[in-house]
Coordinates of C-alpha atoms in Angstrom, one line a residue:
Chain A
M127 CA 44.7 31.9 -32.0
T128 CA 46.3 29.1 -34.0
Q129 CA 46.1 26.8 -31.0
T130 CA 43.5 24.0 -31.4
R131 CA 40.9 24.1 -28.7
Q132 CA 40.9 21.1 -26.4
A133 CA 37.6 19.7 -25.2
A134 CA 36.8 21.3 -21.8
P135 CA 37.5 18.9 -18.9
M136 CA 34.6 17.2 -17.2
I137 CA 35.8 18.4 -13.8
L138 CA 38.1 21.3 -13.2
M139 CA 39.4 22.4 -9.8
E140 CA 41.5 25.5 -9.6
G141 CA 43.2 26.8 -6.5
V142 CA 40.6 25.2 -4.3
E143 CA 41.1 25.8 -0.5
K144 CA 38.9 24.5 2.2
W145 CA 38.9 25.3 6.0
Y146 CA 37.0 23.7 8.9
G147 CA 37.2 26.7 11.2
Q148 CA 41.0 27.2 11.8
F149 CA 41.9 23.8 10.3
K150 CA 42.9 24.0 6.7
A151 CA 41.6 20.8 5.0
L152 CA 42.5 21.5 1.4
T153 CA 45.4 23.6 0.1
D154 CA 45.7 24.8 -3.5
I155 CA 44.0 21.9 -5.2
N156 CA 44.3 21.9 -9.0
L157 CA 42.8 19.0 -10.8
E158 CA 41.5 18.4 -14.3
V159 CA 39.5 15.3 -15.1
N160 CA 38.6 14.6 -18.7
S161 CA 35.5 12.9 -19.9
G162 CA 35.9 9.1 -19.5
E163 CA 38.9 9.4 -17.3
K164 CA 39.2 7.3 -14.2
I165 CA 41.0 8.8 -11.2
V166 CA 42.0 7.0 -8.1
L167 CA 42.6 9.2 -5.1
C168 CA 44.6 7.7 -2.2
G169 CA 46.5 8.9 0.9
P170 CA 46.7 8.5 4.6
S171 CA 43.5 9.1 6.7
G172 CA 42.9 12.8 7.3
S173 CA 44.8 13.7 4.1
G174 CA 41.7 15.4 2.6
K175 CA 40.8 12.9 -0.1
S176 CA 37.2 12.5 1.0
T177 CA 36.9 16.2 1.5
L178 CA 38.1 16.8 -2.0
I179 CA 35.5 14.7 -3.7
R180 CA 32.8 16.0 -1.4
C181 CA 33.6 19.5 -2.6
I182 CA 32.9 18.5 -6.2
N183 CA 29.1 18.1 -5.5
H184 CA 29.1 20.8 -2.8
L185 CA 28.5 18.5 0.1
E186 CA 31.3 20.6 1.5
P187 CA 31.4 24.3 0.5
I188 CA 34.9 25.7 -0.4
Q189 CA 36.3 29.0 0.7
K190 CA 38.6 29.8 -2.2
G191 CA 39.1 28.7 -5.8
R192 CA 36.9 27.4 -8.5
I193 CA 35.1 24.2 -9.4
V194 CA 33.6 23.6 -12.8
V195 CA 31.7 20.4 -13.5
D196 CA 30.6 19.7 -17.0
G197 CA 30.7 23.4 -17.9
V198 CA 28.8 24.5 -14.8
T199 CA 30.7 26.7 -12.3
L200 CA 29.8 25.7 -8.8
G201 CA 28.6 28.7 -6.8
H202 CA 26.7 29.0 -3.6
D203 CA 23.4 29.4 -5.4
T204 CA 20.8 26.6 -5.5
K205 CA 20.7 26.6 -9.3
S206 CA 24.4 25.8 -9.9
I207 CA 24.5 23.4 -7.0
D208 CA 21.5 21.5 -8.3
A209 CA 22.9 21.4 -11.8
V210 CA 26.2 20.0 -10.6
R211 CA 24.6 17.5 -8.2
R212 CA 22.3 16.1 -10.9
G213 CA 25.3 15.5 -13.1
A214 CA 27.3 13.7 -10.4
G215 CA 26.4 10.5 -8.8
M216 CA 27.9 9.7 -5.4
V217 CA 28.5 6.4 -3.6
F218 CA 29.3 6.6 0.2
Q219 CA 31.4 4.5 2.5
Q220 CA 28.3 3.7 4.6
F221 CA 26.0 3.2 1.6
N222 CA 23.4 5.7 3.0
L223 CA 20.5 3.8 1.5
F224 CA 17.1 5.0 2.8
P225 CA 16.1 2.3 5.2
H226 CA 12.3 2.9 5.0
M227 CA 12.2 2.4 1.2
T228 CA 12.5 -0.7 -0.9
V229 CA 15.5 -1.1 -3.1
L230 CA 13.4 0.0 -6.1
E231 CA 12.0 3.0 -4.2
N232 CA 15.6 4.0 -3.3
C233 CA 16.4 4.0 -7.0
T234 CA 13.3 5.8 -8.3
L235 CA 13.2 8.6 -5.8
S236 CA 15.6 11.0 -7.5
P237 CA 14.3 10.4 -11.1
L238 CA 10.7 11.0 -9.8
R239 CA 11.5 14.1 -7.8
T240 CA 14.3 15.8 -9.8
R241 CA 13.7 14.8 -13.4
G242 CA 9.9 14.6 -13.3
L243 CA 9.8 11.1 -14.6
K244 CA 6.5 9.2 -14.4
K245 CA 6.4 6.2 -12.1
D246 CA 6.5 3.7 -15.0
A247 CA 9.5 5.3 -16.6
A248 CA 11.3 5.7 -13.3
D249 CA 10.6 2.0 -12.5
A250 CA 11.9 0.9 -15.9
L251 CA 15.1 3.0 -15.4
A252 CA 15.7 1.6 -12.0
R253 CA 15.2 -2.0 -13.1
K254 CA 17.7 -1.4 -15.9
F255 CA 20.4 -0.2 -13.6
L256 CA 19.6 -2.8 -10.9
A257 CA 20.0 -5.4 -13.6
R258 CA 23.3 -3.9 -14.5
V259 CA 24.6 -4.2 -11.0
Q260 CA 23.1 -7.7 -10.9
I261 CA 20.7 -7.2 -8.1
L262 CA 17.4 -6.9 -9.8
D263 CA 16.0 -10.0 -8.0
Q264 CA 16.2 -8.0 -4.7
A265 CA 14.2 -5.0 -6.0
E266 CA 11.3 -5.4 -3.6
K267 CA 13.4 -5.9 -0.5
Y268 CA 14.4 -3.4 2.1
P269 CA 18.1 -2.4 2.5
A270 CA 18.4 -4.1 5.9
Q271 CA 17.5 -7.4 4.3
L272 CA 20.6 -7.3 2.1
S273 CA 24.3 -7.9 2.7
G274 CA 26.8 -5.0 2.8
G275 CA 28.0 -5.8 -0.7
Q276 CA 24.5 -5.9 -2.1
Q277 CA 23.6 -2.7 -0.4
Q278 CA 26.6 -0.9 -1.9
R279 CA 25.6 -2.2 -5.4
V280 CA 22.1 -0.8 -4.8
A281 CA 23.7 2.5 -3.9
I282 CA 25.7 2.4 -7.2
A283 CA 22.5 1.7 -9.1
R284 CA 20.7 4.5 -7.2
A285 CA 23.4 6.9 -8.3
L286 CA 23.3 5.7 -11.9
C287 CA 19.6 6.3 -12.0
M288 CA 20.4 10.0 -12.2
E289 CA 22.2 9.1 -15.4
P290 CA 25.1 11.2 -14.2
K291 CA 28.1 12.3 -16.3
V292 CA 30.5 11.6 -13.4
M293 CA 30.5 9.1 -10.6
L294 CA 32.2 9.9 -7.3
F295 CA 33.1 7.0 -5.0
D296 CA 34.0 7.9 -1.3
E297 CA 35.8 4.8 0.0
P298 CA 33.1 2.5 -1.4
T299 CA 34.6 -0.8 0.0
S300 CA 36.0 0.4 3.3
A301 CA 32.9 -0.6 5.4
L302 CA 32.6 -4.0 3.7
D303 CA 33.5 -7.4 5.0
P304 CA 36.5 -8.7 2.9
E305 CA 34.5 -11.3 1.1
M306 CA 32.2 -8.6 -0.3
V307 CA 34.8 -6.2 -1.5
K308 CA 35.2 -8.1 -4.8
E309 CA 31.6 -7.9 -5.9
V310 CA 31.6 -4.2 -5.5
L311 CA 34.9 -3.7 -7.2
D312 CA 33.8 -5.9 -10.1
T313 CA 30.7 -3.6 -10.5
M314 CA 33.0 -0.6 -10.6
V315 CA 35.3 -2.2 -13.1
E316 CA 32.3 -2.9 -15.3
L317 CA 31.2 0.7 -15.0
A318 CA 34.7 1.9 -15.9
R319 CA 34.7 -0.3 -19.0
D320 CA 31.5 1.4 -20.1
G321 CA 33.4 4.7 -20.2
M322 CA 32.0 6.4 -17.1
T323 CA 34.1 9.3 -15.8
M324 CA 35.0 8.2 -12.2
I325 CA 36.8 9.6 -9.2
V326 CA 37.4 6.9 -6.6
V327 CA 38.8 7.4 -3.2
T328 CA 40.1 4.0 -2.2
H329 CA 43.0 2.0 -0.8
E330 CA 42.3 -0.9 -3.2
M331 CA 45.5 -0.7 -5.1
G332 CA 44.6 -3.7 -7.3
F333 CA 41.6 -1.7 -8.5
A334 CA 43.9 1.3 -9.1
R335 CA 46.3 -0.7 -11.3
Q336 CA 43.4 -2.3 -13.2
V337 CA 41.3 0.7 -14.1
A338 CA 42.9 4.0 -13.2
D339 CA 44.2 6.4 -15.8
R340 CA 45.9 8.4 -13.1
V341 CA 46.6 7.8 -9.4
I342 CA 46.7 10.8 -7.2
F343 CA 48.4 10.7 -3.8
M344 CA 47.3 13.3 -1.2
A345 CA 48.8 14.2 2.1
S346 CA 48.0 17.0 4.5
G347 CA 45.3 18.5 2.3
Q348 CA 47.6 18.7 -0.8
I349 CA 48.1 16.8 -4.0
V350 CA 51.6 15.4 -3.6
E351 CA 51.9 13.2 -6.6
E352 CA 49.8 12.5 -9.8
E353 CA 50.9 9.7 -12.1
P354 CA 49.7 6.9 -14.4
P355 CA 49.4 3.7 -12.3
E356 CA 52.6 2.0 -13.7
Q357 CA 54.7 4.9 -12.8
F358 CA 52.9 5.5 -9.5
F359 CA 53.5 2.0 -8.3
Q360 CA 56.9 1.3 -9.8
A361 CA 58.7 4.7 -9.4
P362 CA 56.9 7.0 -7.0
K363 CA 58.8 10.3 -6.9
H364 CA 58.1 11.5 -3.4
E365 CA 59.3 10.1 -0.2
R366 CA 55.8 10.3 1.4
T367 CA 54.3 8.4 -1.5
R368 CA 56.9 5.6 -1.1
K369 CA 56.3 5.4 2.6
F370 CA 52.5 5.3 2.1
L371 CA 52.8 2.6 -0.6
G372 CA 55.1 0.6 1.6
E373 CA 52.5 0.6 4.4
I374 CA 49.5 -0.2 2.2
L375 CA 51.2 -2.9 0.2
R376 CA 52.5 -4.6 3.2
Q377 CA 49.0 -5.1 4.4
H378 CA 47.9 -6.9 1.3
Chain B
M298 CA -23.7 7.9 43.3
G299 CA -26.6 7.4 41.0
V300 CA -26.6 6.2 37.4
D301 CA -27.3 9.7 36.1
Q302 CA -24.2 10.9 37.8
Y303 CA -22.1 8.2 36.3
L304 CA -23.6 9.1 32.9
F305 CA -22.8 12.7 33.5
L306 CA -19.1 11.8 34.2
L307 CA -19.0 9.6 31.1
N308 CA -20.5 12.4 29.0
S309 CA -17.8 14.7 30.3
L310 CA -15.1 12.2 29.6
K311 CA -16.2 12.5 26.0
W312 CA -15.4 16.2 26.1
T313 CA -12.0 15.5 27.6
L314 CA -11.3 13.1 24.8
I315 CA -12.6 15.5 22.1
L316 CA -10.5 18.3 23.5
S317 CA -7.4 16.1 23.6
A318 CA -8.0 14.9 20.1
V319 CA -8.6 18.3 18.6
A320 CA -5.6 19.9 20.4
F321 CA -3.5 17.0 19.3
A322 CA -4.8 17.1 15.7
F323 CA -4.1 20.9 15.4
G324 CA -0.9 20.5 17.4
I325 CA 0.6 18.1 14.8
P326 CA 0.9 20.5 11.9
C327 CA 1.8 23.4 14.1
G328 CA 4.4 21.2 15.9
L329 CA 5.8 20.1 12.6
G330 CA 6.2 23.7 11.6
V331 CA 8.0 24.5 14.8
A332 CA 10.3 21.5 14.4
L333 CA 11.1 22.4 10.8
M334 CA 11.8 26.0 11.8
R335 CA 13.9 24.8 14.7
T336 CA 16.1 22.7 12.4
S337 CA 16.2 25.1 9.4
D338 CA 19.4 26.8 8.1
S339 CA 17.9 30.2 8.7
T340 CA 19.1 31.8 11.9
P341 CA 15.9 34.0 12.4
M342 CA 13.7 31.0 11.9
R343 CA 15.7 28.9 14.4
W344 CA 15.6 31.8 16.9
L345 CA 11.9 32.3 16.6
A346 CA 11.2 28.5 17.1
T347 CA 13.6 28.3 20.0
R348 CA 11.9 31.2 21.8
W349 CA 8.5 29.7 21.1
I350 CA 9.6 26.4 22.7
D351 CA 11.2 28.2 25.6
I352 CA 8.1 30.2 26.4
F353 CA 5.8 27.1 26.5
Q354 CA 8.2 24.9 28.2
G355 CA 9.1 27.5 30.8
T356 CA 5.6 28.5 32.0
P357 CA 2.8 26.5 33.6
L358 CA 0.1 25.2 31.3
L359 CA -2.4 26.9 33.5
M360 CA -0.9 30.3 32.9
Q361 CA -0.9 29.6 29.1
L362 CA -4.6 28.9 29.2
F363 CA -5.3 32.0 31.3
V364 CA -3.3 34.2 28.9
V365 CA -5.1 32.8 25.9
Y366 CA -8.5 33.2 27.5
Y367 CA -8.1 36.6 29.0
G368 CA -5.4 37.9 26.7
L369 CA -7.3 37.3 23.5
A370 CA -10.3 39.0 25.1
L371 CA -8.2 42.0 25.8
L372 CA -7.2 42.1 22.1
G373 CA -10.9 42.3 21.4
L374 CA -11.0 38.6 20.3
K375 CA -13.7 37.2 22.5
L376 CA -13.6 33.4 22.2
D377 CA -16.0 31.0 23.9
E378 CA -14.5 28.6 26.4
W379 CA -14.3 25.7 23.9
S380 CA -12.4 27.8 21.2
S381 CA -10.2 29.4 23.8
V382 CA -9.0 26.1 25.4
T383 CA -8.6 24.5 22.0
V384 CA -6.3 27.4 20.9
G385 CA -4.4 27.2 24.3
F386 CA -3.8 23.5 24.1
T387 CA -2.9 23.6 20.4
L388 CA -0.2 26.3 21.1
H389 CA 1.1 24.2 24.0
A390 CA 1.2 21.1 21.9
S391 CA 3.0 22.8 19.0
A392 CA 5.9 23.8 21.3
F393 CA 6.2 20.4 23.0
L394 CA 5.7 18.3 19.8
G395 CA 8.1 20.8 18.0
E396 CA 10.8 20.1 20.5
I397 CA 10.2 16.3 20.5
W398 CA 10.4 16.2 16.7
R399 CA 13.4 18.5 16.5
G400 CA 15.3 15.9 18.5
A401 CA 14.0 13.1 16.3
I402 CA 15.0 15.0 13.1
E403 CA 18.5 15.5 14.5
A404 CA 18.7 11.8 15.4
V405 CA 18.4 10.8 11.7
P406 CA 21.9 10.0 10.6
R407 CA 23.6 12.8 8.7
G408 CA 24.5 10.4 5.9
Q409 CA 20.8 10.2 5.0
T410 CA 20.6 14.0 4.4
E411 CA 23.9 13.8 2.5
A412 CA 22.7 11.1 0.3
A413 CA 19.5 13.1 -0.4
H414 CA 21.6 16.2 -1.2
A415 CA 23.9 14.1 -3.5
L416 CA 20.7 12.8 -5.3
G417 CA 19.8 16.4 -6.0
L418 CA 16.7 16.4 -3.9
H419 CA 15.2 19.7 -2.8
Y420 CA 14.4 20.6 0.8
W421 CA 10.7 19.4 0.7
S422 CA 11.6 16.1 -0.9
R423 CA 14.5 15.7 1.5
M424 CA 12.2 16.2 4.4
K425 CA 9.1 14.5 3.2
D426 CA 10.7 11.5 1.6
V427 CA 13.8 10.9 3.5
V428 CA 14.1 12.6 6.9
L429 CA 10.6 12.9 8.4
P430 CA 9.5 9.3 7.9
Q431 CA 12.5 8.2 9.8
A432 CA 12.2 10.9 12.4
L433 CA 8.6 10.3 13.1
K434 CA 9.3 6.7 13.7
I435 CA 12.0 7.5 16.2
S436 CA 9.8 10.0 17.9
L437 CA 6.7 7.8 18.2
P438 CA 7.2 6.7 21.9
A439 CA 7.9 10.3 23.0
T440 CA 4.9 11.6 21.0
I441 CA 2.6 9.1 22.6
G442 CA 4.1 10.1 26.0
F443 CA 3.2 13.7 25.2
L444 CA -0.4 12.7 24.2
V445 CA -0.8 11.1 27.7
Q446 CA 0.4 14.4 29.3
L447 CA -2.0 16.3 27.1
I448 CA -5.0 14.2 28.0
K449 CA -4.3 14.7 31.7
G450 CA -3.5 18.3 31.1
T451 CA -7.0 19.0 29.7
S452 CA -8.2 18.8 33.3
L453 CA -6.9 22.4 33.6
A454 CA -9.5 23.5 31.0
S455 CA -12.0 23.5 33.9
I456 CA -10.6 26.8 35.2
V457 CA -12.0 28.8 32.4
G458 CA -15.3 27.1 32.8
F459 CA -15.0 24.4 30.3
V460 CA -16.9 21.3 31.5
E461 CA -14.7 18.2 31.0
L462 CA -14.2 15.2 33.2
T463 CA -12.5 16.9 36.2
R464 CA -14.9 19.8 36.2
A465 CA -17.8 17.4 36.1
G466 CA -16.4 15.5 39.0
G467 CA -16.2 18.8 41.0
I468 CA -19.9 19.5 40.2
I469 CA -21.1 16.1 41.3
A470 CA -19.0 16.2 44.5
N471 CA -20.5 19.5 45.4
I472 CA -23.9 17.9 45.2
N473 CA -23.3 14.6 47.0
Y474 CA -20.3 15.5 49.1
R475 CA -18.6 12.2 48.4
H476 CA -15.4 13.7 47.2
L477 CA -13.2 10.7 47.6
L478 CA -15.5 8.4 45.7
V479 CA -16.2 10.9 42.9
Y480 CA -12.6 11.8 42.3
G481 CA -11.6 8.1 42.7
V482 CA -14.0 7.3 39.8
V483 CA -12.7 10.3 37.8
G484 CA -9.1 9.2 38.4
L485 CA -10.0 5.7 37.3
M486 CA -11.4 7.0 34.0
Y487 CA -8.2 9.0 33.2
F488 CA -6.2 5.9 34.1
C489 CA -8.2 3.6 31.8
I490 CA -7.5 6.0 28.9
C491 CA -3.8 6.8 29.7
W492 CA -2.4 3.6 30.9
P493 CA -3.0 1.6 27.6
L494 CA -1.4 4.5 25.7
S495 CA 1.6 4.5 28.0
L496 CA 1.9 0.7 27.6
W497 CA 1.7 1.1 23.8
G498 CA 4.4 3.8 23.9
A499 CA 6.7 1.6 26.0
R500 CA 6.1 -1.3 23.7
L501 CA 7.1 0.7 20.6
E502 CA 10.2 2.0 22.4
R503 CA 11.3 -1.6 23.1
K504 CA 10.5 -2.6 19.6
F505 CA 12.6 0.2 18.0
A506 CA 15.4 -0.3 20.4
A507 CA 15.5 -4.0 19.4
A508 CA 15.4 -3.1 15.7
S509 CA 18.3 -0.7 16.0
R510 CA 20.5 -3.1 17.8

């Protein structure tokens, strides 16, 4: 009992396993993410990286293991799922903005419905975060009137309006035209600087170098390698990581 | 055909329209219920809604009206013709609208529901705020198409003695024996109501198809 108690991690995954029918998508995932840490998850397509972050907010249920987010153990009950989801913002590859709502309405929906905010308060909150992602001038437009990069920034603002403890990014720039990737990455870098806990699934290795505390490489549903970015890029330990990096970096 | 006979037809057309409107108005909430049950996570709910749809899609509307009219009487619930056909058409509409809207709900991209989940929205908000507004828009052409079917279908209400347009035509033809003329006028009246609706549905369909391209 002399041991000093460390602060509990923001996200804890212990022995997590996930199947789609007979197909095993995740095998023995163990991961700890501390408050304020930025994790970049990469790996070949089908390696389970998207599945992993989608398990954290229970978009995908797991069959084995344990997930704890900000002290709440994720179960199959609505109460724990709600608690975890309200603490975790998510940004999707395809933005998934609600097309029949304005930018502002997209952002105020969750605060109005889940946190019981009054309309004025929700509007003020939304405008604050829209200003932060530098898109406040588009607040009254509909998503279809915006470019892909603008839509993704709105999606980030929408998630931030939940005032989450953690932000989960599922390939946020993969569906964007090349010239729009930078504006989204810049927004994410900004967010990282403000101390947000982030898990980002991406192949943007420049982003990983710039902001990641750790880079995790996955293959075949397993975590293969987990290193700070300098080590990860300069001296990857595993053959599969080297091969992956070789292919990724050749494209850039 | 005399003026009073035309007036009689027009007056009966009014009952056709009232019956259609009431059945459609009651059919909307009932159909929504069927569609939500049909797309719910609960297996018994889905089963129940699926059987409901099967029964109404798998039997003639005429039989459904008979069963409601005579069946409810058998259960000791004696309804007048008006109530009986209203109940019959409402149940019929609930199954057909339920199936149309089930398809529309499933046509809303999965990412929309996922985003709603990720935002911590509960079932009612997910449906009311996110899924249904998009689904109803998708389903509008098919819904109008069903309304047209329903209006024409109300002609079957005559068999339990409800006097609507078709029944009125029958009564007049039995008086003046000019069947072709009378039913021609009756048909024209249906056409004048249904054709603009069909055109409107087709226009919406083209508009949405263009918007999603």
